[in-house]
């Protein structure tokens, strides 16, 4: 799984979670958090996790993603954008399988750019990595002088590196600082959200982004406890959630903290707001014949992906027209029947693939 859009209200964190200033493209061989707004701590941390994380990192539904994009990426001089570079597993496979393709990789996490840059360095100037959030795709392409691309890949959610580094605070299975920022150089942390947001806003976040039915009960406990002592670590939050939930709610759906952690992560990184802007921009960037593939990991992401792709694949003609004019014809052709799931074999080998949902589409027509 790789790192990780604007619903009507995304909360105060979304605008502050974006990299400041214009995106900064560099060849993969030169990618480093020092040029991307990071610091020596980011570089040192990425070095510590490099070997263990890269060895464990298995790109989700890799073969199927490559097959979906292959008809577009086989064209001479094709450019593909990996909007969620992460550790570079999907990007490495695309560069290897399609020897003429040029890759543009985006990520908001300086540590991920550091590791992916080293992984992709052997491809030289075929790979250009950019410190940017994926809704900045139009600006990135403009700065690079790339008007259209042949392929776009999104692998949403949290990267393996972010999950495996305890200090990032994404995992509820171990005690860690409540951070959850994909770019730790800016934005508000999950602890700040918990300690400063009004109760009503916290309830909205847990309901909208975590689909948590017990949101009000959990928030009441959070507000009561933060008055005694501000939240700093994940273990205290997990224990509070366990105590706040009724027994029936704790018997279903896995760890009872997972929905709250998902909601906090989405809020901290403005994920749904960013995705809502990024998907139409990605479709608009495709040439005719270009393809998009999107991996999502929860129903909120998948719903947005489904809506955008289905809208592009639907005629906009008024009902009752005997002949549909060209300007009303669909712009996209769906490549997947609904959302495709990973195979049982893949899930057995990589448990993080279990919630994955893959959708794809091909651009078949220009805008009217």
C-alpha positions as a printed Julia matrix, in Angstrom:
368×3 Matrix{Float64}:
   0.0     0.0     0.0
   1.27    3.48   -0.76
   0.58    6.86    0.61
  -2.36    8.49    0.71
  -9.52   14.2    -0.68
 -12.4    18.04   -0.68
 -15.68   16.95    0.77
 -17.93   19.83    1.72
 -16.05   20.38    4.97
 -12.57   18.95    5.34
 -11.73   20.78    8.57
  -9.0    23.29    9.27
  -6.1    20.93    8.66
  -6.38   20.42    4.91
  -5.02   23.74    3.72
  -2.09   23.49    6.1
  -1.05   19.97    5.14
   0.13   20.91    1.66
   3.81   21.51    0.82
   4.52   25.22    0.91
   5.51   26.98   -2.29
   5.8    25.58   -5.78
   6.55   21.9    -6.37
  10.22   21.13   -6.86
  11.03   18.47   -9.46
  14.35   16.62   -9.37
  15.76   13.5   -11.03
  15.3    10.37   -8.95
  19.01   10.05   -8.37
  19.06   13.43   -6.66
  15.82   13.19   -4.71
  16.24   14.03   -1.05
  14.21   15.62    1.74
  16.76   18.42    1.98
  15.56   19.79   -1.38
  11.95   18.9    -0.6
  11.56   20.83    2.63
  12.74   18.05    4.99
  15.73   18.11    7.33
  18.52   15.93    8.67
  16.14   14.16   11.05
  14.01   13.04    8.12
  17.1    11.81    6.27
  18.39    9.89    9.3
  15.02    8.33    9.96
  14.62    7.22    6.36
  18.05    5.59    6.51
  17.05    3.63    9.61
  14.0     2.12    7.95
  15.4     1.75    4.43
  16.52   -1.87    4.49
  13.77   -3.33    6.64
  10.94   -1.49    4.91
  12.12   -2.0     1.32
  12.57   -5.69    1.95
   9.02   -6.01    3.29
   7.34   -3.64    0.84
   5.15   -5.5    -1.63
   3.27   -3.3    -4.12
  -0.45   -4.09   -3.99
  -2.1    -5.69   -7.06
   1.05   -4.9    -9.02
   0.5    -7.24  -11.95
  -3.08   -6.13  -12.46
  -2.11   -2.44  -12.33
   0.58   -3.02  -14.96
  -1.86   -4.91  -17.18
  -4.43   -2.11  -16.97
  -1.89    0.56  -17.91
   0.09   -1.48  -20.45
  -1.82   -0.53  -23.65
  -1.15    3.14  -22.91
   2.42    2.87  -21.62
   3.66    0.79  -24.54
   3.51    3.88  -26.78
   6.92    5.46  -27.61
   7.72    8.42  -25.37
   4.83    7.73  -22.99
   4.75    9.61  -19.69
   3.13    8.09  -16.61
   2.46    9.8   -13.29
   2.64    7.87  -10.05
   0.62   10.26   -7.89
   1.41    8.36   -4.68
   5.04    7.37   -5.06
   5.56    5.93   -1.58
   8.5     3.54   -1.6
   8.47    3.38   -5.39
   7.43   -0.23   -5.87
   4.84    0.41   -8.56
   7.07    3.01  -10.21
  10.05    0.67  -10.33
   7.91   -1.99  -12.0
   6.58    0.44  -14.61
  10.04    1.74  -15.46
  11.33   -1.82  -15.75
   8.46   -3.23  -17.79
   8.14   -0.28  -20.17
  11.72    0.71  -21.11
  10.68    3.82  -23.07
   8.36    5.25  -20.45
   9.12    8.45  -18.54
   7.91    8.58  -14.93
   6.84   11.54  -12.81
   6.46   10.55   -9.16
   4.67   12.68   -6.57
   4.7    12.35   -2.81
   4.1    14.69    0.08
   6.37   12.7     2.42
  10.04   13.78    2.23
  11.19   10.49    3.78
   9.36    8.51    1.1
  10.97   10.63   -1.62
  14.4     9.93   -0.13
  13.9     6.17   -0.2
  12.15    6.07   -3.57
  14.87    8.27   -5.06
  17.52    5.73   -4.09
  15.41    2.86   -5.35
  14.84    4.52   -8.73
  18.27    6.1    -9.16
  19.35    3.44  -11.68
  16.75    4.77  -14.12
  18.46    8.17  -14.26
  16.51   11.0   -15.86
  13.67    8.69  -16.89
  12.29    9.3   -13.39
  11.52   12.74  -12.0
  10.36   12.92   -8.39
   8.43   15.89   -7.02
   7.58   16.9    -3.48
   3.89   17.63   -3.92
   0.41   16.57   -2.9
  -1.34   14.81   -5.75
  -4.0    17.45   -6.26
  -1.11   19.66   -7.43
  -0.79   17.49  -10.53
  -1.76   20.28  -12.99
   0.85   22.64  -11.52
   3.53   19.94  -11.55
   2.87   19.05  -15.2
   2.88   22.73  -16.12
   6.24   23.32  -14.48
   7.7    20.28  -16.2
   6.3    21.29  -19.59
   4.2    18.13  -19.91
   0.76   19.0   -21.35
  -0.7    15.46  -21.35
   0.27   12.01  -20.07
  -0.44    8.43  -21.12
  -0.98    6.98  -17.66
  -1.85    7.91  -14.08
  -1.65    5.66  -11.03
  -3.01    6.34   -7.56
  -2.27    3.98   -4.66
  -4.12    5.71   -1.86
  -3.93    5.34    1.91
  -0.9     4.97    4.13
   2.45    3.7     2.87
   4.21    0.66    4.31
   6.97    2.92    5.6
   4.52    5.15    7.45
   2.82    2.16    9.05
   6.08    0.49   10.01
   7.66    3.58   11.59
   6.21    3.72   15.08
   7.1     7.39   15.53
   4.74    8.41   12.73
   1.71    7.44   14.84
  -0.37    5.83   12.08
  -0.62    2.37   13.65
  -2.92    1.75   16.61
  -1.18   -1.53   17.48
   1.72    0.15   19.31
   2.28    3.22   21.43
   3.65    6.18   19.49
   3.33    9.97   19.31
  -0.03   10.98   17.84
   1.32   12.6    14.69
  -0.18   11.0    11.53
   1.1    13.71    9.17
   2.29   12.31    5.86
   4.53   15.36    5.62
   5.9    15.97    9.1
   7.42   19.29    8.12
   4.07   21.09    8.17
   0.44   20.9     9.19
  -1.32   19.98   12.42
  -0.82   16.63   14.11
  -3.47   14.2    15.29
  -2.68   15.22   18.87
  -3.47   18.85   18.02
  -6.75   17.78   16.47
  -7.71   15.78   19.56
  -6.64   18.47   22.01
  -7.98   21.59   20.3
 -10.96   20.81   18.05
 -14.44   21.58   19.45
 -16.43   18.49   20.46
 -18.94   18.94   17.64
 -16.17   19.04   15.03
 -14.58   15.89   16.46
 -17.92   14.1    16.27
 -18.32   15.17   12.64
 -14.83   13.92   11.75
 -15.32   10.51   13.38
 -18.69   10.06   11.71
 -17.78   11.38    8.27
 -14.25   10.0     7.9
 -14.34    6.95   10.18
 -18.0     5.98    9.78
 -17.93    5.56   13.55
 -21.42    4.99   14.97
 -20.19    5.59   18.51
 -18.59    8.94   17.68
 -20.43   10.95   20.32
 -19.57    8.48   23.06
 -15.87    8.45   22.06
 -15.66   12.23   21.78
 -17.25   12.7    25.2
 -14.51   10.53   26.68
 -11.81   12.4    24.71
 -13.03   15.8    25.91
 -13.22   14.61   29.5
  -9.7    13.18   29.41
  -8.02   16.04   27.54
  -9.14   18.42   30.28
  -7.08   16.37   32.71
  -4.05   15.98   30.45
  -3.52   16.63   26.71
  -3.21   13.6    24.46
   0.3    12.84   23.21
   0.49    9.07   22.6
  -1.6     6.53   20.75
  -1.81    3.89   23.53
  -3.82    6.2    25.76
  -6.26    6.95   22.95
  -6.68    3.26   22.09
  -7.38    2.4    25.72
  -9.86    5.26   26.04
 -11.76    4.05   22.96
 -11.89    0.5    24.31
 -13.33    1.75   27.59
 -15.81    4.12   25.92
 -17.41    1.61   23.57
 -20.21   -0.75   24.6
 -19.38   -4.43   24.6
 -21.43   -5.13   21.47
 -19.44   -2.56   19.47
 -16.13   -4.11   20.57
 -17.08   -7.58   19.34
 -17.26   -6.66   15.64
 -15.06   -5.02   13.02
 -11.58   -5.74   14.36
  -9.69   -3.29   16.56
 -12.23   -0.8    17.95
  -9.73    2.06   17.46
  -9.28    1.61   13.71
 -12.19    3.83   12.66
 -11.09    6.68   14.92
  -7.49    6.42   13.68
  -8.67    6.43   10.07
 -10.79    9.52   10.7
  -7.95   11.39   12.38
  -5.52   10.51    9.58
  -7.92   11.69    6.9
  -8.51   14.95    8.75
  -4.82   15.63    9.44
  -3.87   15.1     5.79
  -7.03   16.42    4.14
  -7.14   13.17    2.18
 -10.69   13.16    0.86
 -10.59   16.84   -0.04
  -7.33   16.32   -1.93
  -8.64   13.22   -3.71
 -11.83   14.99   -4.76
  -9.72   17.61   -6.54
  -7.05   15.24   -7.82
  -9.18   12.68   -9.66
 -10.82   15.08  -12.16
  -7.43   16.75  -12.69
  -5.86   13.38  -13.46
  -8.59   12.48  -15.95
  -8.17   15.87  -17.63
  -4.41   15.29  -17.95
  -4.85   12.06  -19.92
  -4.36   11.96  -23.67
  -6.95   10.11  -25.71
  -5.92    6.48  -25.28
  -4.39    7.25  -21.89
  -5.36    5.21  -18.86
  -5.88    5.73  -15.13
  -5.73    3.1   -12.38
  -6.73    3.81   -8.79
  -6.2     1.61   -5.73
  -8.29    2.6    -2.71
  -8.48    1.06    0.74
 -11.74    2.14    2.34
 -15.27    2.85    1.18
 -14.95    6.65    1.34
 -12.06    6.65   -1.14
 -13.61    4.03   -3.38
 -16.92    5.92   -3.5
 -15.17    9.05   -4.78
 -13.24    7.08   -7.38
 -16.39    5.31   -8.56
 -18.29    8.6    -8.88
 -15.61   10.38  -10.9
 -14.93    7.5   -13.29
 -18.62    6.66  -13.73
 -19.44   10.31  -14.48
 -16.76   10.39  -17.16
 -18.11    7.19  -18.71
 -21.7     8.46  -18.88
 -23.33   10.48  -21.65
 -24.29   14.01  -20.63
 -26.97   14.32  -23.32
 -30.44   15.49  -22.3
 -32.88   12.57  -22.23
 -34.89   11.81  -25.32
 -32.4    12.86  -28.01
 -32.7    10.48  -31.01
 -29.01   11.0   -31.84
 -26.44   11.93  -29.22
 -24.13   14.72  -30.48
 -20.37   14.32  -30.13
 -20.11   16.87  -27.33
 -22.33   14.75  -25.08
 -20.5    11.46  -25.63
 -18.64    9.84  -22.68
 -15.0    10.82  -22.2
 -14.01    7.58  -20.47
 -14.4     3.86  -20.97
 -14.4     1.83  -17.76
 -11.76   -0.92  -17.69
 -12.97   -2.74  -14.6
 -16.37   -4.21  -13.82
 -16.98   -2.52  -10.51
 -14.01   -2.59   -8.13
 -11.57   -5.45   -8.59
 -10.23   -7.19   -5.47
  -6.85   -8.76   -4.74
  -6.62  -12.52   -5.1
  -6.71  -14.78   -2.09
  -3.09  -15.71   -2.81
  -2.0   -12.07   -2.71
  -3.81  -11.41    0.55
  -2.18  -14.5     2.06
   1.24  -13.15    1.1
   0.52   -9.49    1.92
  -2.2    -8.87    4.5
  -2.13   -5.14    3.75
  -3.61   -5.89    0.34
  -6.83   -7.23    1.87
  -8.92   -4.02    1.76
  -7.66   -2.92   -1.68
 -10.15   -1.99   -4.4
  -8.91   -1.3    -7.95
 -10.74    0.7   -10.61
  -9.51    1.77  -14.02
 -10.62    3.76  -17.06
  -9.38    4.82  -20.5
  -9.7     8.28  -22.01
 -11.6     7.84  -25.3
 -12.59   11.4   -26.19
 -11.4    14.95  -25.8
 -13.38   17.57  -23.94
 -16.07   19.23  -26.09
